Coordinates of C-alpha atoms and ligand atoms in Angstrom, one line a residue:
X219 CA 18.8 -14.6 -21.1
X220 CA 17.1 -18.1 -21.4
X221 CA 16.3 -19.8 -18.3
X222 CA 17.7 -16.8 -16.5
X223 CA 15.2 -16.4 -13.2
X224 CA 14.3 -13.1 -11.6
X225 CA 13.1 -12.3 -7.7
X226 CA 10.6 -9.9 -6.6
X227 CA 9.6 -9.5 -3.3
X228 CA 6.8 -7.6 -1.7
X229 CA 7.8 -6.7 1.7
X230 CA 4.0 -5.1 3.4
X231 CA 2.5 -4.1 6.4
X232 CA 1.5 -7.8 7.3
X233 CA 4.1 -10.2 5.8
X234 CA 7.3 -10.5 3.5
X235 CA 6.7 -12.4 0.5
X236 CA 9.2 -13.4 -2.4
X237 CA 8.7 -15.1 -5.7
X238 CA 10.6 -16.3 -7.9
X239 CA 9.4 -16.5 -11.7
X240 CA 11.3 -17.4 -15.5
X241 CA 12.3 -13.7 -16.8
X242 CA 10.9 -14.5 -20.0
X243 CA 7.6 -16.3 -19.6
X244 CA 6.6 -15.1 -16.2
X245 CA 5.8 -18.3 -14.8
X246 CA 6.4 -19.1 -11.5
X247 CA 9.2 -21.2 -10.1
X248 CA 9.3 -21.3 -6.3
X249 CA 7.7 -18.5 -3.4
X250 CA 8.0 -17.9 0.2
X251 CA 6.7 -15.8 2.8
X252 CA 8.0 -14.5 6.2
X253 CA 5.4 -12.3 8.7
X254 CA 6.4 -9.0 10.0
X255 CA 5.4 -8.3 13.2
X256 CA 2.2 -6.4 14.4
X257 CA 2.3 -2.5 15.3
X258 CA 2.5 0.5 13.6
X259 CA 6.2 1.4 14.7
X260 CA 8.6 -1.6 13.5
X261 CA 12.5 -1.7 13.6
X262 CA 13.8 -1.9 9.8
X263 CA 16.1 -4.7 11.2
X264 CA 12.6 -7.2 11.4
X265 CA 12.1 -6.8 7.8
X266 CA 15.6 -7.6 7.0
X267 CA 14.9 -10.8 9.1
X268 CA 11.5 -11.8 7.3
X269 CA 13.1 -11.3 4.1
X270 CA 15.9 -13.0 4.5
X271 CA 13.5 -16.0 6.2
X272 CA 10.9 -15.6 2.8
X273 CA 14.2 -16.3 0.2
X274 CA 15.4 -19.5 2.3
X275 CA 11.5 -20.8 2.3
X276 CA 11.6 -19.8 -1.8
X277 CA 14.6 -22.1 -1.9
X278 CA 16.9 -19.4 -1.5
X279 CA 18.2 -17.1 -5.0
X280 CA 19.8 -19.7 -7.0
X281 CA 19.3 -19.1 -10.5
X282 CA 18.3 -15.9 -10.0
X283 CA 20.1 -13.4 -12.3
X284 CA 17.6 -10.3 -10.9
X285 CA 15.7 -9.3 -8.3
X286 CA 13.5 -5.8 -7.2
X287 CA 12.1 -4.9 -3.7
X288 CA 8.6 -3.4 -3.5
X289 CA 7.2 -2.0 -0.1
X290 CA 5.2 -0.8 2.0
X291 CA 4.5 2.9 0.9
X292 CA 5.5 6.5 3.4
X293 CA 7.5 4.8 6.0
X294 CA 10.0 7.0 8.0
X295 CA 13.6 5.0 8.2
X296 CA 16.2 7.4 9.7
X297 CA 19.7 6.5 9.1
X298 CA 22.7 8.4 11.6
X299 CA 26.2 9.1 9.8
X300 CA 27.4 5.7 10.6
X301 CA 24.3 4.1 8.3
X302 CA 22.6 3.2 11.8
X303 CA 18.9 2.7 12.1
X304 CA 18.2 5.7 14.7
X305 CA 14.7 4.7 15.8
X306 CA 12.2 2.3 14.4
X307 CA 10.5 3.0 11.5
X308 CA 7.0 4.6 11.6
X309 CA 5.0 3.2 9.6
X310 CA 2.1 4.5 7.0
X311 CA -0.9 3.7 9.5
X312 CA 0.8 5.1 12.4
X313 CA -1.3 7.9 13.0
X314 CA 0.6 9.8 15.8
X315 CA 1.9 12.2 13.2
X316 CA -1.9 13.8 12.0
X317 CA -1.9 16.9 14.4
X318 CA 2.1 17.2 12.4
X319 CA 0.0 17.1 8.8
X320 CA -2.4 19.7 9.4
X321 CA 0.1 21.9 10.8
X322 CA 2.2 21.3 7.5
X323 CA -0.8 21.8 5.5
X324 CA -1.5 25.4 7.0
X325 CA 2.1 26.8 7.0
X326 CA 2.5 25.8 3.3
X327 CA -0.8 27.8 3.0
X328 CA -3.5 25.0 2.5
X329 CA -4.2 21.8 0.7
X330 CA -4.3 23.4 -2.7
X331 CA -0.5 24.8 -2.2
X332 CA 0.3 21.3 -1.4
X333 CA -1.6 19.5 -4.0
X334 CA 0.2 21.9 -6.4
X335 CA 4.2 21.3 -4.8
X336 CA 3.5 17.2 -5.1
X337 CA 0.5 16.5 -6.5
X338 CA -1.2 15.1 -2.6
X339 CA -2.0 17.1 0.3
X340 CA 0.0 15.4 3.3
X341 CA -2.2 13.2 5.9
X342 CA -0.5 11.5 8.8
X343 CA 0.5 8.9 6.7
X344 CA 3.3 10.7 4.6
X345 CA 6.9 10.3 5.2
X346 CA 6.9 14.6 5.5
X347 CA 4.4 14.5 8.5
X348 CA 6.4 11.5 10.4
X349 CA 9.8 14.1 9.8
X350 CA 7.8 16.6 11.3
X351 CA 6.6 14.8 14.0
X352 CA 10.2 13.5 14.5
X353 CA 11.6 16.9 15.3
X354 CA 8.8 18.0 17.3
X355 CA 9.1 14.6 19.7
X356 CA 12.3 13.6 19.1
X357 CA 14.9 16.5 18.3
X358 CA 18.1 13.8 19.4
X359 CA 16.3 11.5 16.7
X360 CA 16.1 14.4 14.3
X361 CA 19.2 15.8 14.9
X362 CA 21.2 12.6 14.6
X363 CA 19.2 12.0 11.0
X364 CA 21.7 12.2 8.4
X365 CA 19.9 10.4 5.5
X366 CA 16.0 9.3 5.1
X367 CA 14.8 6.7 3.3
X368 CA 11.9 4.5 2.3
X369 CA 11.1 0.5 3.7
X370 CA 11.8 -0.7 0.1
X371 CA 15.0 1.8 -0.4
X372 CA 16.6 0.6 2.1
X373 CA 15.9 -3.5 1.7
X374 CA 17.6 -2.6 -1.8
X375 CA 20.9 -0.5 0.0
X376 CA 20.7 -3.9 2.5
X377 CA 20.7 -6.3 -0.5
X378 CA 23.3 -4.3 -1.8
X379 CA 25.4 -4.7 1.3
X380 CA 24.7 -1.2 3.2
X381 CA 27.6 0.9 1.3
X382 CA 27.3 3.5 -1.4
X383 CA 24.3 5.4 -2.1
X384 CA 21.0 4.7 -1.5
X385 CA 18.4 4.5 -4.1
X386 CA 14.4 5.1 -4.9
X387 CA 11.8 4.8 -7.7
X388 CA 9.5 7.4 -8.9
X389 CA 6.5 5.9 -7.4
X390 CA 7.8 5.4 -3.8
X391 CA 9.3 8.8 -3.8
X392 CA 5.4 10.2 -4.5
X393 CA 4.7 9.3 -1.7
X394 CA 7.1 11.1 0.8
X395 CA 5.3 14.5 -0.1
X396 CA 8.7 15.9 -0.7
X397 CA 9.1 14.7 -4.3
X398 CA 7.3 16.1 -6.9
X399 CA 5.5 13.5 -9.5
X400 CA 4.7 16.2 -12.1
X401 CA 8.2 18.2 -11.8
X402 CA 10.3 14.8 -11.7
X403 CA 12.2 16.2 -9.0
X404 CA 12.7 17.0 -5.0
X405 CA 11.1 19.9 -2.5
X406 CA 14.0 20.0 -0.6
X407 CA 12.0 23.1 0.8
X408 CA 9.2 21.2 2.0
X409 CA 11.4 18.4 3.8
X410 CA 13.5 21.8 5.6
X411 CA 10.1 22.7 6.3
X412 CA 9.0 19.6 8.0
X413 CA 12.5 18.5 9.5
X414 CA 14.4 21.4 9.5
X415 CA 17.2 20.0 8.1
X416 CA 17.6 18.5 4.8
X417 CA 19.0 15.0 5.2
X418 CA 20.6 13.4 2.4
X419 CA 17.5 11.5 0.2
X420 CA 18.1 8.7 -2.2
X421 CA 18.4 9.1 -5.6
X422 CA 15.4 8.8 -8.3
X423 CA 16.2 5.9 -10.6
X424 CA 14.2 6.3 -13.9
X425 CA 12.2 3.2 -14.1
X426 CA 14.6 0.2 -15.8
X427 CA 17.3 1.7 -13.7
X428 CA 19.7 -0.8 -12.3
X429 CA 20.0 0.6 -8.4
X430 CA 23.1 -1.8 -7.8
X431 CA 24.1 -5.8 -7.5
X432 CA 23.5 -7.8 -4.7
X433 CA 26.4 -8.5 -2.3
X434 CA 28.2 -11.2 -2.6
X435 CA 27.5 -12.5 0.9
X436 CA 23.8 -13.0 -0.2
X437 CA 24.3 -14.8 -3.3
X438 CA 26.1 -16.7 -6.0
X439 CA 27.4 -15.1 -9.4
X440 CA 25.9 -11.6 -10.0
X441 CA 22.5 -10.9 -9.2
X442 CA 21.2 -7.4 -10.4
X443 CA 18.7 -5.1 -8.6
X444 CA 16.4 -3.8 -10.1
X445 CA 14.7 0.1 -8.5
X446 CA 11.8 -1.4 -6.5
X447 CA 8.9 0.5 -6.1
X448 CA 6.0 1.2 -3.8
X449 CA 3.8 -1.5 -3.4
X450 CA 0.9 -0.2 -4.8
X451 CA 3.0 0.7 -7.8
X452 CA 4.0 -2.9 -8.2
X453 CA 0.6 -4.0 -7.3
X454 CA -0.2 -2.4 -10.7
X455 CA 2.8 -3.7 -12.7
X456 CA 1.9 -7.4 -11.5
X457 CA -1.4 -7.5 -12.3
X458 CA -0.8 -5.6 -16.0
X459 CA -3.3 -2.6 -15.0
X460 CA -3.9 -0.6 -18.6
X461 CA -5.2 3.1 -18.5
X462 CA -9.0 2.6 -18.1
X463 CA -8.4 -0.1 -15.8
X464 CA -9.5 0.7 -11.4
X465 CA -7.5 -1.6 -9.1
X466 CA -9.0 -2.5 -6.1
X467 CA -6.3 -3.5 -3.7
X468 CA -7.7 -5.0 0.1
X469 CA -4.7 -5.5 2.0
X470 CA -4.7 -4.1 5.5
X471 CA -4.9 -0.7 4.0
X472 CA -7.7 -0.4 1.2
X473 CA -6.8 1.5 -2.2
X474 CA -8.0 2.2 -5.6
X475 CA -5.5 3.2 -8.2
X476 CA -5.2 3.6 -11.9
X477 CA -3.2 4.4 -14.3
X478 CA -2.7 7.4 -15.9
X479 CA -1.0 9.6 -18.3
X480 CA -1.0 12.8 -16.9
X481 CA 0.4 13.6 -13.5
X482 CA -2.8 14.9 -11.0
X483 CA -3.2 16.7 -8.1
X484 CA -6.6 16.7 -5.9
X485 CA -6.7 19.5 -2.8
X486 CA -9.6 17.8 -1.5
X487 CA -6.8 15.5 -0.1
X488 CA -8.6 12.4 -0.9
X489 CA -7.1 11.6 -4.6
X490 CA -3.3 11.0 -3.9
X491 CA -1.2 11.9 -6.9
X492 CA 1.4 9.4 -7.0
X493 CA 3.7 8.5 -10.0
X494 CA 4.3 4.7 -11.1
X495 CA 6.5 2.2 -12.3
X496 CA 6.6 2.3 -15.3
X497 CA 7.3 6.6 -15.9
X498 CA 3.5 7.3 -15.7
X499 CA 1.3 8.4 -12.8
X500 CA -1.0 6.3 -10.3
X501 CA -3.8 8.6 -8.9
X502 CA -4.3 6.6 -5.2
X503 CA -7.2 7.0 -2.9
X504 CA -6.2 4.8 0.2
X505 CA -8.4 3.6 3.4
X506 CA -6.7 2.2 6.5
X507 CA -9.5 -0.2 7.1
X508 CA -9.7 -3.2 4.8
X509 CA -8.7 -7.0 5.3
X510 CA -8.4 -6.5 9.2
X511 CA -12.0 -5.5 9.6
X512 CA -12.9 -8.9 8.0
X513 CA -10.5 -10.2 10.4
X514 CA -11.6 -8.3 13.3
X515 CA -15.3 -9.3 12.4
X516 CA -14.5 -13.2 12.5
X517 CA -12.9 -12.5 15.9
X518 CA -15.9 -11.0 17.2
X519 CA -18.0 -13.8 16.0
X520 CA -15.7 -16.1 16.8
X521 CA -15.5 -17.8 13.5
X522 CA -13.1 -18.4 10.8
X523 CA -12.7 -16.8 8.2
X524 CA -14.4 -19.2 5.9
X525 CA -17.1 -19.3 8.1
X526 CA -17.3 -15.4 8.2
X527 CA -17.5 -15.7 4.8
X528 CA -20.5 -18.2 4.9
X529 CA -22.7 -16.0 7.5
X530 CA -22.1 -12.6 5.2
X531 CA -23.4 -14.2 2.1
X532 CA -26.6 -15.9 4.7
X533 CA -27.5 -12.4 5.7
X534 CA -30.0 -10.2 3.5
X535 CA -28.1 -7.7 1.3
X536 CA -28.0 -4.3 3.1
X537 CA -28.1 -6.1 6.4
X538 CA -31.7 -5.1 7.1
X539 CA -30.3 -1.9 7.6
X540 CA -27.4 -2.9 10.2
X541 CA -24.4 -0.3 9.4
X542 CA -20.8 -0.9 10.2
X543 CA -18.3 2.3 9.7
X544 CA -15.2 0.7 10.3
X545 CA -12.7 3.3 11.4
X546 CA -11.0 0.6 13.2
X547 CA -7.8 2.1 13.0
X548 CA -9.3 6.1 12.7
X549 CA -9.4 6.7 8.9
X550 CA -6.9 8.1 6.2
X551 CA -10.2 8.7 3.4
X552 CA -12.0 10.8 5.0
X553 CA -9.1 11.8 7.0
X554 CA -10.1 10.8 10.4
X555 CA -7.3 9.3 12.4
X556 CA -9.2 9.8 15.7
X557 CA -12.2 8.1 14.5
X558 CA -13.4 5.0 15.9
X559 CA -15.9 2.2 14.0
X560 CA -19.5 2.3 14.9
X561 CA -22.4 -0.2 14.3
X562 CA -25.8 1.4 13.4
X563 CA -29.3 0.2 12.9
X564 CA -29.4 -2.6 15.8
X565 CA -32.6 -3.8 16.5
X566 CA -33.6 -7.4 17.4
X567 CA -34.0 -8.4 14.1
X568 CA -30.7 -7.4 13.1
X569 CA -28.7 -8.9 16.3
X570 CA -27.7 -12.2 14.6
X571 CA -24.2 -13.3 13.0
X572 CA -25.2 -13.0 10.0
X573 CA -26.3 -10.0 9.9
X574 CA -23.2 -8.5 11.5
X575 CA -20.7 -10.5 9.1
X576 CA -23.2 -9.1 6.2
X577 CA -22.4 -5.7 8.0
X578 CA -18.9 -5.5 8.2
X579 CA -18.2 -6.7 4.9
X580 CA -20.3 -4.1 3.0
X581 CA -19.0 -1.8 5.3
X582 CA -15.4 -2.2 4.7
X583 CA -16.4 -2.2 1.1
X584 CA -18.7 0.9 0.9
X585 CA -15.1 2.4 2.3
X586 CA -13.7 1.6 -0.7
X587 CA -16.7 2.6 -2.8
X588 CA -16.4 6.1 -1.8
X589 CA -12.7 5.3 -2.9
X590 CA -13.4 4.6 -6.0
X591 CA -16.0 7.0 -7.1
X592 CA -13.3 9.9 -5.3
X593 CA -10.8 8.8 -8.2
X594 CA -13.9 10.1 -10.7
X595 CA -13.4 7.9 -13.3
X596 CA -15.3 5.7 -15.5
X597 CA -13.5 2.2 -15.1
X598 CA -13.6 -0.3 -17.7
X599 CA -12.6 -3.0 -15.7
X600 CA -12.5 -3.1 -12.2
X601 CA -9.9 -5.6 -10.6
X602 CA -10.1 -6.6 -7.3
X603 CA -6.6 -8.1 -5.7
X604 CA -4.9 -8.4 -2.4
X605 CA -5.3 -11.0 0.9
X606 CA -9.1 -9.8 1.3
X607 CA -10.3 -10.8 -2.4
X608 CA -9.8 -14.2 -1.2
X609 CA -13.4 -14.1 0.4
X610 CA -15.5 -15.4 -1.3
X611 CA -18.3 -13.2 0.1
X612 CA -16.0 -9.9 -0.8
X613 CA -15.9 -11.1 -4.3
X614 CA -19.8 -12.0 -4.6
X615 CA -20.9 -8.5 -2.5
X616 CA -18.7 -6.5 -4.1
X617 CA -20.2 -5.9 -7.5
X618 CA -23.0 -5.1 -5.0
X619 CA -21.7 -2.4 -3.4
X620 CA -19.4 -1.2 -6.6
X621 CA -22.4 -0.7 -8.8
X622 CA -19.5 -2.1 -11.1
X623 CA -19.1 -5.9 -12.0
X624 CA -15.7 -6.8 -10.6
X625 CA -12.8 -9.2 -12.1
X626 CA -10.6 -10.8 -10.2
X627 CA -7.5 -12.4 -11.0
X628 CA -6.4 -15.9 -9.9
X629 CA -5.5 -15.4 -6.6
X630 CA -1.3 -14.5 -6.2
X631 CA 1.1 -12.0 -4.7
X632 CA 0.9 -9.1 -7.1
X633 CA 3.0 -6.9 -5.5
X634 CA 5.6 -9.2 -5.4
X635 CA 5.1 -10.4 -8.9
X636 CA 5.1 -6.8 -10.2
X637 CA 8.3 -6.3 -8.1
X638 CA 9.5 -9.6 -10.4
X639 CA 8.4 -8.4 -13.6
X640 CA 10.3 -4.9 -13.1
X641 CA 13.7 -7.4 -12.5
X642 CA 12.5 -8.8 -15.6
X643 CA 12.6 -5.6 -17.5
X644 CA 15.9 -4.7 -15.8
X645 CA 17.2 -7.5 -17.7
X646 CA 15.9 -7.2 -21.1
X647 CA 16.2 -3.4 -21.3
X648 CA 13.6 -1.7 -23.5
X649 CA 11.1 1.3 -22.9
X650 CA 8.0 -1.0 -21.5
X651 CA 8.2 -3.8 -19.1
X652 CA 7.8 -7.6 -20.9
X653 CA 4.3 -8.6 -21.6
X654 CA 3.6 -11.9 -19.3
X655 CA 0.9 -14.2 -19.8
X656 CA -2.2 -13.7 -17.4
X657 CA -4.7 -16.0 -16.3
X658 CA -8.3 -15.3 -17.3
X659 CA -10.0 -13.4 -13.9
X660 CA -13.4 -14.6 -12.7
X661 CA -15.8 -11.8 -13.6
X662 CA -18.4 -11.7 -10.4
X663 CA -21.5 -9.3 -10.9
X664 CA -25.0 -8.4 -9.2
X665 CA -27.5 -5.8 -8.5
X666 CA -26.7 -2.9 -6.8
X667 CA -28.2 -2.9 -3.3
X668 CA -30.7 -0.3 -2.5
X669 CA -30.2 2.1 0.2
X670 CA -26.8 0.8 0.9
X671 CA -24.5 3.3 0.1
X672 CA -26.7 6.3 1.1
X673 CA -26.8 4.3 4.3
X674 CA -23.7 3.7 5.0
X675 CA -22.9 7.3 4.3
X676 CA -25.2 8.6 7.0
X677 CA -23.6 6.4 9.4
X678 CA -20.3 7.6 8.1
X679 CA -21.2 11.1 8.5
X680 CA -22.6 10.5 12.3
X681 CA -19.2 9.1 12.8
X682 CA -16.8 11.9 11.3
X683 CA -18.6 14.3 13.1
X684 CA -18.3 12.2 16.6
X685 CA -15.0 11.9 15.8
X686 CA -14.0 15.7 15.3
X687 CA -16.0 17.0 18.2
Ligands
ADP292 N1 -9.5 -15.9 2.6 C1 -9.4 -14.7 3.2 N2 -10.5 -14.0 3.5 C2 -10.4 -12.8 4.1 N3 -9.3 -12.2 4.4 C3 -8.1 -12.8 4.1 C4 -8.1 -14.1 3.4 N4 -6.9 -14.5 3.2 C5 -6.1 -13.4 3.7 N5 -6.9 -12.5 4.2 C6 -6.4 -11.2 4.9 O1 -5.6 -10.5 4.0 C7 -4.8 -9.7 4.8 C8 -3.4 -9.7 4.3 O2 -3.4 -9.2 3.0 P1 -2.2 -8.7 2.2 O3 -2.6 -8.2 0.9 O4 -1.1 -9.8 2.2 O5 -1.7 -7.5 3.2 P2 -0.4 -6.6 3.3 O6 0.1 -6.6 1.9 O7 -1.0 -5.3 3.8 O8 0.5 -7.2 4.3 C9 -4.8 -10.2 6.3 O9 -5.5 -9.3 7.1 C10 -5.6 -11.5 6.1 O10 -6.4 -11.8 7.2
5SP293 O1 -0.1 4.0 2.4 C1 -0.5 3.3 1.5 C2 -0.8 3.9 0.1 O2 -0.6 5.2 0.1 C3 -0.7 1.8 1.7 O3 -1.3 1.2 0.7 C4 0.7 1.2 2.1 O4 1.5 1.2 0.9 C5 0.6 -0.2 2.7 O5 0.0 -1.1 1.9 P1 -0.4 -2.6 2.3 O6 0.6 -3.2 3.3 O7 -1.8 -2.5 2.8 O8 -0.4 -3.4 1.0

């Protein structure tokens, strides 16, 4: 296997992004990255396109004796009896399909029934509630479904050449709230429930599973690929999270994960109990309001983002009481998908830049506070990853807002290197994945900041009960 290469790609909400790394040591070779285009409803045929865009800027697969897709968790692809994409896929922040969740959630006969079946109570971003809404909207779309699948299942059938069966992981099947983590196995009772029907649903490979070789077309010699996953599950695989260890992810959605043991199951609705990559489990709280409030604050301001960056670490810590909830999107955690942000505490004093940059950062990150203290564990380490934890005022105000120090690791595509490092173990077999050297993280740390988080929750709860009236 010496010298042999392996691919991983990460193909999320924002952008497709491949690297290529040596199987054995891990270290990188060559990388590329393709965007995906904005909305919440996106045709399965544009990520084909950015991938195929993110290999030929990696310098394309040569080499490359593996490869593994991770993606974008819950989103709906519909294939028709001819493999045919029937309608765009909706995507895990498309929130059309909430009023289709609580309706799930009371025929089952409430969250606890749920969190029991699959180990999450369904919210608007689960594959289940986009099936429902599917057949309530669209009964010719529902009708004509003969097979559903995930964004990262079907990249893998693509890669494969589109024939044969399709193929998932245990960790992206968690999330379709038709699979059940603890049981190892499908409700094909809750997706006749949703849908019904019960289209045809890709099989669970266990974790070093090969799910096929590439096609020919795409590559030379025989390039093997690996299950994929989820990309929160690779997220966690990349950056070698260890059972005591919270991940922080800011992407455009927000999570914090661990890993864990034991399978779980929350009927609050705010812990999701998803399964891993590796046979394990990955308890998941998820916001939808993370990177793009930082980017929607520089817009406002009209600044970059490193000058965003700059006026958040020149205002006072807590603002001087200025409060951003940033339900920019509605929110999954609290589940609020008709929410809208809100700014509280204005006064003169508090009307300046800096101030709001200060604002919207310990906002967005208070979010994921509450995130993290809902997964109700006592983190050794607390690693913070994804396009966000590049600001440099996310890393230095987190700790702040945490009440944890934070560590974060040099900055990289984790998903996408965790997607690599599963290729890696398709190739040398063996009940773990390979060790890879890591880079040492920067440890950041400070005081927590008083008031903040009681704050922010009263502004929170003014919002979440504007938003439900
Ligand atoms: N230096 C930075 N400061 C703040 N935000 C950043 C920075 N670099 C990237 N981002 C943001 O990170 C987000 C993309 O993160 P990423 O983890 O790639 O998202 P996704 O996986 O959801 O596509 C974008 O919204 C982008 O604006
Ligand atoms: O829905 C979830 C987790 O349950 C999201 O985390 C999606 O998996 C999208 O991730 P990013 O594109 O933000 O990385």
């Amino acid at each position: 296997m010496s010298g042999a290469l392996v691919a991983g790609v990460d193909s999320s909400t924002q952008s497709c992004k491949v690297v290529i790394r040596d199987a054995r040591s891990g270290a990188l070779v060559r990388q590329g990255r393709a965007a995906h285009p904005e909305g919440t409803e996106v045709h399965p045929e544009r990520w084909w396109a950015a991938l195929q865009e993110a290999i030929e800027r990696a310098g394309g697969l040569d080499g490359v004796a593996a490869m593994s897709v991770a993606g974008q968790q819950h989103g709906m692809v519909c294939l028709d009896e001819s493999g045919d994409v029937v309608r765009p896929a909706l995507l895990w922040n498309d929130t059309r399909s909430a009023g289709a969740a609580r309706d799930l959630v009371d025929e089952l006969g409430g969250p606890a029934r749920w969190a029991e079946a699959v180990g999450s109570v369904p919210v608007a971003a689960f594959t289940v509630a986009k099936l429902r809404w599917l057949a309530e909207h669209e009964p010719d779309n529902a009708r004509s479904t003969t097979r559903v699948c995930l964004p990262h299942d079907w990249l893998t059938w693509r890669l494969a050449g589109a024939s044969g069966e399709i193929t998932t992981d245990r960790g992206d099947a968690s999330g379709t709230g038709y699979w059940s983590p603890a049981a190892g196995a499908y409700r094909t009772d809750l997706l006749e429930l949703a849908l019904g029907a019960t289209p045809e649903l890709p099989r669970v490979l266990a974790p070093a599973e090969q799910a096929g070789t590439l096609a020919p077309a795409l590559g030379e010699g025989t390039v093997r690929l690996a299950p994929g996953t989820g990309d929160n599950m690779a997220a966690a695989l990349g950056v070698g999270a260890r059972p005591g260890d919270v991940v922080v992810s800011i992407g455009t959605s927000g999570t914090a994960f661990a890993v864990a043991d034991t399978p779980s199951s929350d009927p609050s609705g705010a812990v999701a109990g998803f399964a891993d990559a590796t046979g394990r489990f990955l308890p998941l709280v998820c916001t939808l309001n993370a990177a793009r409030v930082l980017d929607a604050a520089a817009r406002l301001l009209r600044v970059t983002r490193e000058e965003l960056d700059e006026l958040a670490l020149q205002g006072p810590p807590g603002a001087g009481g200025l409060v951003l909830v940033p339900y920019l999107e509605g929110e999954r955690t609290p589940n609020l998908p008709e929410a809208t942000g809100s700014l509280r505490g204005l006064t003169l004093a508090t009307a300046t830049p800096a101030h709001l940059a200060r604002a919207a950062v310990e906002g967005m990150l208070c979010g994921l506070a509450d995130a993290l203290d809902a997964l109700g564990l006592e983190p050794r380490r607390v690693l913070l990853i994804g396009g966000g934890a590049r600001s440099e005022a996310v890393r230095r105000i987190a700790p702040t807002v945490f009440g944890y120090p934070v560590l974060v690791p040099e900055p990289g595509e984790y998903v996408a290197d965790g997607a690599a490092r599963q290729a890696a173990w398709l190739l040398a077999g063996g009940p773990e994945p390979p060790e890879w050297a890591a880079g040492e993280p920067v440890h950041y740390e400070g005081p927590p900041t008083p008031g903040l988080r009681e704050r922010y929750a009263e502004a929170a709860a003014t919002a979440s009960a504007t938003a439900q009236v």
